[in-house]
Amino acid sequence: MTQAPVTVTVTGAAGQIGYALLFRIASGQLLGPDTPVRLRLLEIPQAVKAAEGTAMELEDGAFPLLAGTDIFDDPKRAFEGANVALLVGARPRTKGMERGDLLEANGGIFKPQGEAINAGAADDVKVLVVGNPANTNALIAQSNAPDVPAERFTAMTRLDHNRAIAQLSKKLGVPVGEIRKMTIWGNHSATQYPDLFHAEVGGRNAAEAVNDEKWLADEFIPTVAKRGAAIIEARGASSAASAASAAIDHIHTWVNGTPEGDWTSMAVPSDGSYGVPEGLISSFPVTTKNGKYEIVQGLELDEFSRTRIDASVAELAEEREAVAKLGLI
Ligand SMILES: NC(=O)C1=CN([C@@H]2O[C@H](COP(=O)(O)OP(=O)(O)OC[C@H]3O[C@@H](n4cnc5c(N)ncnc54)[C@H](O)[C@@H]3O)[C@@H](O)[C@H]2O)C=CC1
Ligand SMILES: O=C([O-])CC(=O)C(=O)O
């Protein structure tokens, strides 16, 4: 071991994403093979026992990089000293629940968690919100953490990004490793816009390589945007291992940088780029270096792309308005 342990707080640790995520963090895949980690797990009181079971299994993994695991049901304690905060636990939509009810229920989770991050996380904390509705939950947490730089709050669209790469790879029969510059724009919802016009395949423009507008509009975009629902339909449960994998990718890329000539997708607070209203946590193409990200500038957007980005951003603006009315931000 070459350095002091990095503290990683994971919420919803006893859930299905938590189960897939924690072992990969402990094995070094989140931060790299030289970085020891100390886990702080947050669960609701009813699920603490299950989290304790997962912690026993973590112990049984005898991971050389795992410096310890502590479990809490109090956000203030769970986020103490957190360098990385993975906000996975959320209130799922249940039968008869309106969108406003869902936002309100999640406000009850992400407001106190934002306050706890503000009160006790490390100065360099990086936050990734996975729990849905991820973008707006991130906005709620961020708004309640006024002393933490706003850009440290991000939401996950890396799963959508990876799904888009996989669909393109299948369509063209090329390895995923040949695909660069994929972008997801907007909200992590069915309105998201996976963009092939700026992506590259083996150095060639992806939309030109596909050369099939009908497939792009009628198959590629809806398949990526509705993949979560298709997995639920097939598996009887929502994506868990692929979501955990994308969360690992998101933080690993943020910390370690994007490769030369490539970028990734992250939902980050808008600085007004591409006409996205400032402050909305919307997905953009970003490059990362030395633990910081920058939104890729100067991409030309045609009418097709503009219309789709605007629709997804309009949905984010509506969600922001709804949580503002509820006094959550
Ligand atoms: N952004 C993305 O791409 C994706 C997001 N998701 C979302 O991730 C979330 C978690 O998914 P799963 O692990 O499958 O759900 P799950 O229901 O298996 O686990 C959620 C866990 O969170 C815990 N929890 C609830 N409230 C909490 C609180 N206040 N503090 C700490 N823990 C709390 C629950 O006790 C439960 O153990 C869901 O909101 C899901 O919709 C899932 C897949 C992809
Ligand atoms: O809808 C869900 O809970 C799962 C989800 O976000 C996805 O798979 O993209």
mmCIF file with all atom_site columns, N, CA and C in Angstrom, residues 38 41 47 56 59 91 101 110 133 138 151 156 161-162 172 198 202 246 252 254 269 279 281 287 298 301-302 304 327:
data_model
loop_
_atom_site.group_PDB
_atom_site.id
_atom_site.type_symbol
_atom_site.label_atom_id
_atom_site.label_alt_id
_atom_site.label_comp_id
_atom_site.label_asym_id
_atom_site.label_entity_id
_atom_site.label_seq_id
_atom_site.pdbx_PDB_ins_code
_atom_site.Cartn_x
_atom_site.Cartn_y
_atom_site.Cartn_z
_atom_site.occupancy
_atom_site.B_iso_or_equiv
_atom_site.pdbx_formal_charge
_atom_site.auth_seq_id
_atom_site.auth_comp_id
_atom_site.auth_asym_id
_atom_site.auth_atom_id
_atom_site.pdbx_PDB_model_num
ATOM 1  N N  . ARG A 1 38  ? -11.476 2.903   2.705   1.00 0.00 ? 38  ARG A N  1
ATOM 2  C CA . ARG A 1 38  ? -12.213 2.655   3.931   1.00 0.00 ? 38  ARG A CA 1
ATOM 3  C C  . ARG A 1 38  ? -13.684 2.893   3.579   1.00 0.00 ? 38  ARG A C  1
ATOM 4  N N  . LEU A 1 41  ? -20.825 2.731   5.160   1.00 0.00 ? 41  LEU A N  1
ATOM 5  C CA . LEU A 1 41  ? -22.088 2.345   4.522   1.00 0.00 ? 41  LEU A CA 1
ATOM 6  C C  . LEU A 1 41  ? -23.259 2.979   5.248   1.00 0.00 ? 41  LEU A C  1
ATOM 7  N N  . ALA A 1 47  ? -32.630 -1.969  7.332   1.00 0.00 ? 47  ALA A N  1
ATOM 8  C CA . ALA A 1 47  ? -31.733 -2.711  6.433   1.00 0.00 ? 47  ALA A CA 1
ATOM 9  C C  . ALA A 1 47  ? -30.297 -2.774  6.968   1.00 0.00 ? 47  ALA A C  1
ATOM 10 N N  . MET A 1 56  ? -19.852 -8.605  6.405   1.00 0.00 ? 56  MET A N  1
ATOM 11 C CA . MET A 1 56  ? -19.193 -9.876  6.765   1.00 0.00 ? 56  MET A CA 1
ATOM 12 C C  . MET A 1 56  ? -18.589 -10.513 5.509   1.00 0.00 ? 56  MET A C  1
ATOM 13 N N  . GLU A 1 59  ? -15.481 -8.785  4.488   1.00 0.00 ? 59  GLU A N  1
ATOM 14 C CA . GLU A 1 59  ? -14.382 -9.255  5.322   1.00 0.00 ? 59  GLU A CA 1
ATOM 15 C C  . GLU A 1 59  ? -13.849 -10.585 4.780   1.00 0.00 ? 59  GLU A C  1
ATOM 16 N N  . ARG A 1 91  ? -35.823 6.277   -2.968  1.00 0.00 ? 91  ARG A N  1
ATOM 17 C CA . ARG A 1 91  ? -37.188 5.768   -2.802  1.00 0.00 ? 91  ARG A CA 1
ATOM 18 C C  . ARG A 1 91  ? -37.713 5.433   -4.178  1.00 0.00 ? 91  ARG A C  1
ATOM 19 N N  . ASP A 1 101 ? -45.052 13.010  -5.929  1.00 0.00 ? 101 ASP A N  1
ATOM 20 C CA . ASP A 1 101 ? -44.877 12.235  -4.688  1.00 0.00 ? 101 ASP A CA 1
ATOM 21 C C  . ASP A 1 101 ? -43.472 11.644  -4.641  1.00 0.00 ? 101 ASP A C  1
ATOM 22 N N  . PHE A 1 110 ? -32.546 13.029  0.057   1.00 0.00 ? 110 PHE A N  1
ATOM 23 C CA . PHE A 1 110 ? -31.376 13.736  -0.490  1.00 0.00 ? 110 PHE A CA 1
ATOM 24 C C  . PHE A 1 110 ? -31.116 15.101  0.152   1.00 0.00 ? 110 PHE A C  1
ATOM 25 N N  . PRO A 1 133 ? -34.998 9.811   -9.088  1.00 0.00 ? 133 PRO A N  1
ATOM 26 C CA . PRO A 1 133 ? -34.542 10.458  -10.332 1.00 0.00 ? 133 PRO A CA 1
ATOM 27 C C  . PRO A 1 133 ? -33.196 11.145  -10.107 1.00 0.00 ? 133 PRO A C  1
ATOM 28 N N  . ALA A 1 138 ? -29.600 14.744  -7.311  1.00 0.00 ? 138 ALA A N  1
ATOM 29 C CA . ALA A 1 138 ? -28.286 15.396  -7.178  1.00 0.00 ? 138 ALA A CA 1
ATOM 30 C C  . ALA A 1 138 ? -28.465 16.895  -6.956  1.00 0.00 ? 138 ALA A C  1
ATOM 31 N N  . GLU A 1 151 ? -19.834 22.013  -8.400  1.00 0.00 ? 151 GLU A N  1
ATOM 32 C CA . GLU A 1 151 ? -19.445 21.077  -9.471  1.00 0.00 ? 151 GLU A CA 1
ATOM 33 C C  . GLU A 1 151 ? -19.066 19.693  -8.945  1.00 0.00 ? 151 GLU A C  1
ATOM 34 N N  . MET A 1 156 ? -25.491 10.060  -12.498 1.00 0.00 ? 156 MET A N  1
ATOM 35 C CA . MET A 1 156 ? -24.981 9.015   -13.387 1.00 0.00 ? 156 MET A CA 1
ATOM 36 C C  . MET A 1 156 ? -25.757 8.869   -14.692 1.00 0.00 ? 156 MET A C  1
ATOM 37 N N  . HIS A 1 161 ? -24.528 5.791   -21.374 1.00 0.00 ? 161 HIS A N  1
ATOM 38 C CA . HIS A 1 161 ? -23.359 5.936   -22.254 1.00 0.00 ? 161 HIS A CA 1
ATOM 39 C C  . HIS A 1 161 ? -22.833 4.550   -22.654 1.00 0.00 ? 161 HIS A C  1
ATOM 40 N N  . ASN A 1 162 ? -22.664 3.680   -21.679 1.00 0.00 ? 162 ASN A N  1
ATOM 41 C CA . ASN A 1 162 ? -22.153 2.332   -21.974 1.00 0.00 ? 162 ASN A CA 1
ATOM 42 C C  . ASN A 1 162 ? -23.157 1.532   -22.805 1.00 0.00 ? 162 ASN A C  1
ATOM 43 N N  . LEU A 1 172 ? -22.678 -2.299  -35.821 1.00 0.00 ? 172 LEU A N  1
ATOM 44 C CA . LEU A 1 172 ? -21.613 -2.232  -36.814 1.00 0.00 ? 172 LEU A CA 1
ATOM 45 C C  . LEU A 1 172 ? -20.684 -3.444  -36.777 1.00 0.00 ? 172 LEU A C  1
ATOM 46 N N  . HIS A 1 198 ? -21.561 12.907  -33.018 1.00 0.00 ? 198 HIS A N  1
ATOM 47 C CA . HIS A 1 198 ? -20.205 13.301  -32.622 1.00 0.00 ? 198 HIS A CA 1
ATOM 48 C C  . HIS A 1 198 ? -19.356 12.116  -32.212 1.00 0.00 ? 198 HIS A C  1
ATOM 49 N N  . GLY A 1 202 ? -13.573 3.699   -34.913 1.00 0.00 ? 202 GLY A N  1
ATOM 50 C CA . GLY A 1 202 ? -12.294 3.532   -35.615 1.00 0.00 ? 202 GLY A CA 1
ATOM 51 C C  . GLY A 1 202 ? -11.867 4.823   -36.303 1.00 0.00 ? 202 GLY A C  1
ATOM 52 N N  . ALA A 1 246 ? -21.157 0.867   -14.097 1.00 0.00 ? 246 ALA A N  1
ATOM 53 C CA . ALA A 1 246 ? -21.123 2.242   -14.618 1.00 0.00 ? 246 ALA A CA 1
ATOM 54 C C  . ALA A 1 246 ? -20.723 3.233   -13.521 1.00 0.00 ? 246 ALA A C  1
ATOM 55 N N  . HIS A 1 252 ? -14.014 6.312   -11.566 1.00 0.00 ? 252 HIS A N  1
ATOM 56 C CA . HIS A 1 252 ? -12.654 5.997   -12.032 1.00 0.00 ? 252 HIS A CA 1
ATOM 57 C C  . HIS A 1 252 ? -12.215 7.010   -13.092 1.00 0.00 ? 252 HIS A C  1
ATOM 58 N N  . TRP A 1 254 ? -13.455 10.084  -13.542 1.00 0.00 ? 254 TRP A N  1
ATOM 59 C CA . TRP A 1 254 ? -13.372 11.410  -12.928 1.00 0.00 ? 254 TRP A CA 1
ATOM 60 C C  . TRP A 1 254 ? -12.014 11.577  -12.215 1.00 0.00 ? 254 TRP A C  1
ATOM 61 N N  . PRO A 1 269 ? -23.577 20.016  -13.096 1.00 0.00 ? 269 PRO A N  1
ATOM 62 C CA . PRO A 1 269 ? -24.293 21.294  -13.077 1.00 0.00 ? 269 PRO A CA 1
ATOM 63 C C  . PRO A 1 269 ? -23.936 22.112  -14.319 1.00 0.00 ? 269 PRO A C  1
ATOM 64 N N  . GLY A 1 279 ? -27.117 25.641  -13.747 1.00 0.00 ? 279 GLY A N  1
ATOM 65 C CA . GLY A 1 279 ? -27.491 24.994  -12.493 1.00 0.00 ? 279 GLY A CA 1
ATOM 66 C C  . GLY A 1 279 ? -28.215 23.673  -12.671 1.00 0.00 ? 279 GLY A C  1
ATOM 67 N N  . ILE A 1 281 ? -28.699 19.955  -13.463 1.00 0.00 ? 281 ILE A N  1
ATOM 68 C CA . ILE A 1 281 ? -27.707 18.875  -13.530 1.00 0.00 ? 281 ILE A CA 1
ATOM 69 C C  . ILE A 1 281 ? -28.071 17.989  -14.721 1.00 0.00 ? 281 ILE A C  1
ATOM 70 N N  . THR A 1 287 ? -14.546 15.947  -20.595 1.00 0.00 ? 287 THR A N  1
ATOM 71 C CA . THR A 1 287 ? -13.216 15.357  -20.451 1.00 0.00 ? 287 THR A CA 1
ATOM 72 C C  . THR A 1 287 ? -12.819 15.527  -18.993 1.00 0.00 ? 287 THR A C  1
ATOM 73 N N  . GLY A 1 298 ? -17.932 23.613  -28.111 1.00 0.00 ? 298 GLY A N  1
ATOM 74 C CA . GLY A 1 298 ? -17.821 23.873  -29.550 1.00 0.00 ? 298 GLY A CA 1
ATOM 75 C C  . GLY A 1 298 ? -18.410 22.816  -30.466 1.00 0.00 ? 298 GLY A C  1
ATOM 76 N N  . LEU A 1 301 ? -24.544 21.479  -33.201 1.00 0.00 ? 301 LEU A N  1
ATOM 77 C CA . LEU A 1 301 ? -25.752 20.665  -33.002 1.00 0.00 ? 301 LEU A CA 1
ATOM 78 C C  . LEU A 1 301 ? -26.738 20.968  -34.112 1.00 0.00 ? 301 LEU A C  1
ATOM 79 N N  . ASP A 1 302 ? -27.116 19.948  -34.869 1.00 0.00 ? 302 ASP A N  1
ATOM 80 C CA . ASP A 1 302 ? -28.109 20.196  -35.916 1.00 0.00 ? 302 ASP A CA 1
ATOM 81 C C  . ASP A 1 302 ? -29.520 20.173  -35.306 1.00 0.00 ? 302 ASP A C  1
ATOM 82 N N  . PHE A 1 304 ? -31.984 18.104  -35.527 1.00 0.00 ? 304 PHE A N  1
ATOM 83 C CA . PHE A 1 304 ? -32.371 16.808  -34.944 1.00 0.00 ? 304 PHE A CA 1
ATOM 84 C C  . PHE A 1 304 ? -31.869 16.710  -33.502 1.00 0.00 ? 304 PHE A C  1
ATOM 85 N N  . GLY A 1 327 ? -39.979 23.228  -1.703  1.00 0.00 ? 327 GLY A N  1
ATOM 86 C CA . GLY A 1 327 ? -39.025 23.793  -0.734  1.00 0.00 ? 327 GLY A CA 1
ATOM 87 C C  . GLY A 1 327 ? -37.801 22.916  -0.514  1.00 0.00 ? 327 GLY A C  1
#
